[in-house]
Amino acid sequence: MNYNNFFKDALGGLKAEGRYRVFANLERIVGEFPRAWLHTGNGEEPRKITVWCSNDYLGMGQHPKVLDAMQAEITGQGGGAGGTRNISGSNHVHVALEEELASLHGKEAALLMTSGYVANWTTLSTLGSKLPDCVIISDAFNHNSMIEGMRHSKAERRIWKHNDLEHLEQILADLGPNRAKIVAFESVYSMDGDIAPIGKILDLCEKYNALSYLDEVHAVGMYGPHGGGVAERDGVMDRVDIVQGTLAKAFGVIGGYIAGKSEIVDFVRSFGNGFIFTSSHPPSIAAGALASIRHLKESNVEREAQKERAETLRQRMRDAGLPVMDAPSHIVPLMVGDAAMCKEASDRLLYDHDIYVQPINYPTVPRGTERLRFTPGPLHNDELIDHLINSLLTVWSQLGIQKAA
Ligand SMILES: *Cc1c(COP(=O)(O)O)cnc(C)c1O
């Protein structure tokens, strides 16, 4: 076996398909969000660009309250936490954060984990493998972290057509009320920007005695009067069995969690290997997340401004004849429909116009639906939007990309 040729060939395959990932080397600038330095290497000076695809949707990653809380904790407690939660790594601020998360979602308890990815993976793999003869019913568009967790659980898996209530009901009826069942889905699907009919899905979960598992990663901090997510906005939060979220997107820091009844949370705490066998976050991280959640619980200013910006951008794209996809959420996807073209459009925006938007290609989205995905935030002002629209029109005409029908 020639190991190196194997690796080289595999990478060559990705490159030939236009799927090889190149990361933008960014340096964020406190106080100037969404502007950042782009390091291009080659001995060139960094260039200042505008980031249009950040998941720090509200700019909380540089909010003074968040930074102050993090700095105070570094000064007081230092760098790392010193262990796993079980062996010396449970700090007062981790416990306070879990209490805050439980309260945010109106649940009895919450459990903090390394990331949203780890929270999905650990919870679904633990529940799926421990619940006797469990079936997990999974929305076809679920995130990779859920898919890998379900696979690892080795539980039977049924895929329901994306947001299709009839298909979900067929599967539930077919399995019957006595079998252990988990219905796993997201609220905001971040590539199309569509939103699940959560209340109706919960009706079915209740009718057929299934546990509901809701990934609100793209919605926490963003929807609901306190940032509890779409389930809070829709008034159905108390009916969700397990809510999963991240501290790394709208909350602007890092980390993931679940919230639910105390028995479920205690079960994952006690049996979830992805929780048990890894060190806990530095206290400063937990303190930053806590400050961010508390701020967004009370302030609607960022959420309202974000919604207005997203609507404005969408309208400006429509007016310009750009093929913006309709979506009821904060995400603004612009269809390109070809992998190489999508990458080329992104490159030109970056190098000719100082606009950074990552191309979204297969396998993140189906082939033929490659797109640019914009996440406007409260700080993308009119001037930045003008510049974006003009630049998009230039690139669209240079490359001959299809405009809206
Ligand atoms: C980003 C994402 C995750 C993972 O969350 P991290 O905190 O980034 O690990 C989980 N689910 C969905 C739908 C996501 O988009």
Coordinates of N, CA, C and O in Angstrom, one line a residue, residues 83-154:
G83 N -10.2 19.8 33.6 CA -10.6 18.4 33.5 C -11.9 18.2 32.9 O -12.5 19.1 32.3
T84 N -12.3 16.9 32.9 CA -13.7 16.6 32.5 C -14.6 17.1 33.5 O -14.2 17.4 34.7
R85 N -15.9 17.2 33.2 CA -16.9 17.6 34.2 C -16.8 16.8 35.5 O -16.9 17.3 36.6
N86 N -16.6 15.5 35.3 CA -16.6 14.6 36.4 C -15.3 14.7 37.3 O -15.3 14.4 38.5
I87 N -14.2 15.0 36.6 CA -12.9 15.0 37.4 C -12.4 16.4 37.4 O -11.6 16.8 36.5
S88 N -12.8 17.2 38.3 CA -12.3 18.6 38.6 C -12.7 19.7 37.6 O -12.2 20.8 37.8
G89 N -13.4 19.3 36.5 CA -13.6 20.3 35.5 C -15.0 21.0 35.5 O -15.3 21.7 34.6
S90 N -15.7 20.8 36.6 CA -17.0 21.5 36.7 C -16.8 22.8 37.5 O -16.5 22.8 38.6
N91 N -17.0 23.9 36.8 CA -16.8 25.2 37.4 C -18.2 25.8 37.7 O -19.2 25.5 37.0
H92 N -18.2 26.7 38.6 CA -19.4 27.4 39.0 C -20.1 28.0 37.7 O -21.3 27.9 37.6
V93 N -19.3 28.5 36.8 CA -19.9 29.2 35.7 C -20.5 28.2 34.7 O -21.5 28.5 34.0
H94 N -20.0 27.0 34.6 CA -20.7 25.9 33.8 C -22.1 25.6 34.3 O -23.0 25.5 33.6
V95 N -22.1 25.6 35.7 CA -23.4 25.2 36.3 C -24.4 26.4 36.1 O -25.6 26.2 35.7
A96 N -23.9 27.6 36.2 CA -24.8 28.8 36.0 C -25.2 28.8 34.5 O -26.4 29.2 34.3
L97 N -24.4 28.5 33.6 CA -24.7 28.5 32.2 C -25.8 27.4 31.9 O -26.8 27.7 31.2
E98 N -25.7 26.3 32.5 CA -26.7 25.2 32.3 C -28.1 25.7 32.9 O -29.1 25.4 32.3
E99 N -28.0 26.4 34.0 CA -29.3 26.9 34.6 C -29.9 27.9 33.7 O -31.1 27.9 33.4
E100 N -29.1 28.8 33.1 CA -29.6 29.8 32.2 C -30.2 29.2 30.9 O -31.2 29.6 30.4
L101 N -29.5 28.1 30.4 CA -30.0 27.5 29.2 C -31.3 26.8 29.5 O -32.3 26.8 28.6
A102 N -31.5 26.1 30.6 CA -32.7 25.5 31.0 C -33.8 26.5 31.0 O -34.9 26.4 30.5
S103 N -33.5 27.7 31.6 CA -34.5 28.7 31.7 C -34.9 29.3 30.4 O -36.0 29.6 30.1
L104 N -33.8 29.5 29.5 CA -34.1 30.0 28.2 C -35.1 29.2 27.4 O -36.0 29.7 26.7
H105 N -35.1 27.9 27.6 CA -36.0 27.0 26.9 C -37.2 26.5 27.7 O -37.9 25.7 27.3
G106 N -37.3 27.1 28.9 CA -38.4 26.7 29.8 C -38.4 25.2 30.2 O -39.4 24.5 30.3
K107 N -37.2 24.7 30.4 CA -37.0 23.2 30.7 C -36.5 23.1 32.1 O -35.9 24.0 32.7
E108 N -36.6 21.8 32.6 CA -36.1 21.6 34.0 C -34.5 21.6 34.0 O -34.0 22.0 35.1
A109 N -33.9 21.2 32.9 CA -32.4 21.0 33.0 C -31.8 21.2 31.7 O -32.5 21.1 30.6
A110 N -30.5 21.4 31.7 CA -29.7 21.5 30.4 C -28.4 20.9 30.7 O -27.9 20.8 31.8
L111 N -27.7 20.5 29.6 CA -26.4 19.9 29.7 C -25.5 20.5 28.6 O -25.8 20.5 27.4
L112 N -24.4 21.1 29.1 CA -23.5 21.8 28.2 C -22.5 20.7 27.6 O -22.0 19.9 28.3
M113 N -22.2 20.9 26.3 CA -21.3 20.0 25.7 C -20.3 20.8 24.8 O -20.4 22.0 24.7
T114 N -19.3 20.1 24.3 CA -18.2 20.8 23.6 C -18.7 21.7 22.4 O -18.2 22.7 22.3
S115 N -19.6 21.2 21.7 CA -20.1 21.9 20.5 C -21.5 21.4 20.2 O -22.0 20.4 20.7
G116 N -22.2 22.1 19.3 CA -23.5 21.7 18.8 C -23.3 20.3 18.1 O -24.2 19.5 18.3
Y117 N -22.3 20.2 17.4 CA -22.0 18.9 16.7 C -22.0 17.7 17.7 O -22.7 16.7 17.6
V118 N -21.2 17.9 18.8 CA -21.0 16.9 19.8 C -22.3 16.7 20.6 O -22.7 15.5 20.9
A119 N -23.1 17.7 20.8 CA -24.4 17.6 21.5 C -25.3 16.7 20.7 O -26.0 15.8 21.2
N120 N -25.4 16.9 19.3 CA -26.3 16.1 18.5 C -25.8 14.7 18.5 O -26.5 13.7 18.6
W121 N -24.5 14.5 18.2 CA -23.9 13.2 18.0 C -24.1 12.4 19.3 O -24.6 11.3 19.3
T122 N -23.8 13.0 20.4 CA -23.8 12.3 21.7 C -25.2 11.9 22.1 O -25.5 10.8 22.5
T123 N -26.1 12.9 22.0 CA -27.5 12.7 22.5 C -28.2 11.6 21.6 O -28.8 10.7 22.2
L124 N -28.1 11.8 20.3 CA -28.8 10.8 19.5 C -28.2 9.4 19.5 O -28.9 8.4 19.5
S125 N -26.9 9.4 19.6 CA -26.2 8.1 19.7 C -26.6 7.4 21.0 O -26.8 6.2 21.1
T126 N -26.6 8.2 22.1 CA -26.9 7.6 23.4 C -28.4 7.1 23.5 O -28.6 6.0 23.9
L127 N -29.3 8.0 23.1 CA -30.7 7.6 23.2 C -31.0 6.5 22.2 O -31.7 5.5 22.6
G128 N -30.5 6.6 21.0 CA -30.8 5.6 20.0 C -30.3 4.2 20.4 O -30.8 3.2 20.0
S129 N -29.1 4.2 21.1 CA -28.6 2.8 21.4 C -29.1 2.3 22.7 O -29.2 1.1 22.9
K130 N -29.6 3.2 23.6 CA -30.0 2.7 24.9 C -31.5 2.4 25.0 O -32.0 1.5 25.7
L131 N -32.3 3.2 24.3 CA -33.8 2.9 24.3 C -34.0 1.6 23.6 O -33.5 1.4 22.5
P132 N -34.8 0.7 24.3 CA -34.9 -0.6 23.7 C -35.6 -0.6 22.3 O -36.7 0.0 22.2
D133 N -35.0 -1.2 21.3 CA -35.6 -1.4 20.0 C -36.1 0.0 19.4 O -37.2 0.1 18.8
C134 N -35.2 1.0 19.6 CA -35.6 2.3 19.2 C -35.5 2.5 17.7 O -34.7 2.0 17.0
V135 N -36.4 3.3 17.2 CA -36.4 3.8 15.8 C -36.2 5.3 15.8 O -36.9 6.0 16.5
I136 N -35.3 5.8 15.0 CA -35.2 7.3 14.9 C -35.7 7.7 13.5 O -35.3 7.1 12.5
I137 N -36.7 8.6 13.6 CA -37.3 9.1 12.3 C -36.7 10.5 12.1 O -36.8 11.4 12.9
S138 N -36.0 10.5 10.9 CA -35.1 11.7 10.7 C -35.5 12.4 9.4 O -35.7 11.8 8.4
D139 N -35.6 13.8 9.6 CA -35.9 14.6 8.4 C -34.8 14.4 7.4 O -33.6 14.4 7.7
A140 N -35.2 14.4 6.1 CA -34.2 14.1 5.0 C -33.1 15.2 5.0 O -32.0 14.9 4.4
F141 N -33.4 16.4 5.5 CA -32.4 17.5 5.4 C -31.6 17.7 6.7 O -30.9 18.7 6.8
N142 N -31.7 16.7 7.6 CA -31.0 16.9 8.9 C -29.5 17.1 8.7 O -28.9 16.5 7.8
H143 N -28.9 17.8 9.6 CA -27.5 18.1 9.6 C -26.6 16.8 9.9 O -27.0 15.9 10.5
N144 N -25.4 16.9 9.3 CA -24.5 15.7 9.5 C -24.3 15.3 10.9 O -24.1 14.1 11.2
S145 N -24.3 16.2 11.9 CA -24.1 15.8 13.3 C -25.2 14.9 13.8 O -24.9 14.0 14.6
M146 N -26.4 15.1 13.3 CA -27.5 14.2 13.7 C -27.3 12.9 13.0 O -27.5 11.8 13.6
I147 N -27.0 13.0 11.7 CA -26.9 11.7 10.9 C -25.8 10.8 11.5 O -26.0 9.6 11.7
E148 N -24.7 11.4 11.8 CA -23.6 10.6 12.4 C -23.9 10.0 13.8 O -23.6 8.8 14.1
G149 N -24.6 10.8 14.6 CA -25.1 10.3 15.9 C -26.0 9.1 15.7 O -25.9 8.1 16.4
M150 N -27.0 9.3 14.8 CA -28.0 8.2 14.6 C -27.3 6.9 14.1 O -27.6 5.8 14.5
R151 N -26.3 7.1 13.1 CA -25.6 6.0 12.6 C -24.9 5.2 13.7 O -24.9 4.0 13.7
H152 N -24.2 6.0 14.5 CA -23.4 5.4 15.6 C -24.3 4.6 16.6 O -23.9 3.6 17.2
S153 N -25.5 5.1 16.7 CA -26.4 4.4 17.7 C -26.8 3.0 17.2 O -27.2 2.2 18.0
K154 N -26.7 2.8 15.9 CA -27.1 1.5 15.3 C -28.6 1.3 15.4 O -29.1 0.2 15.1

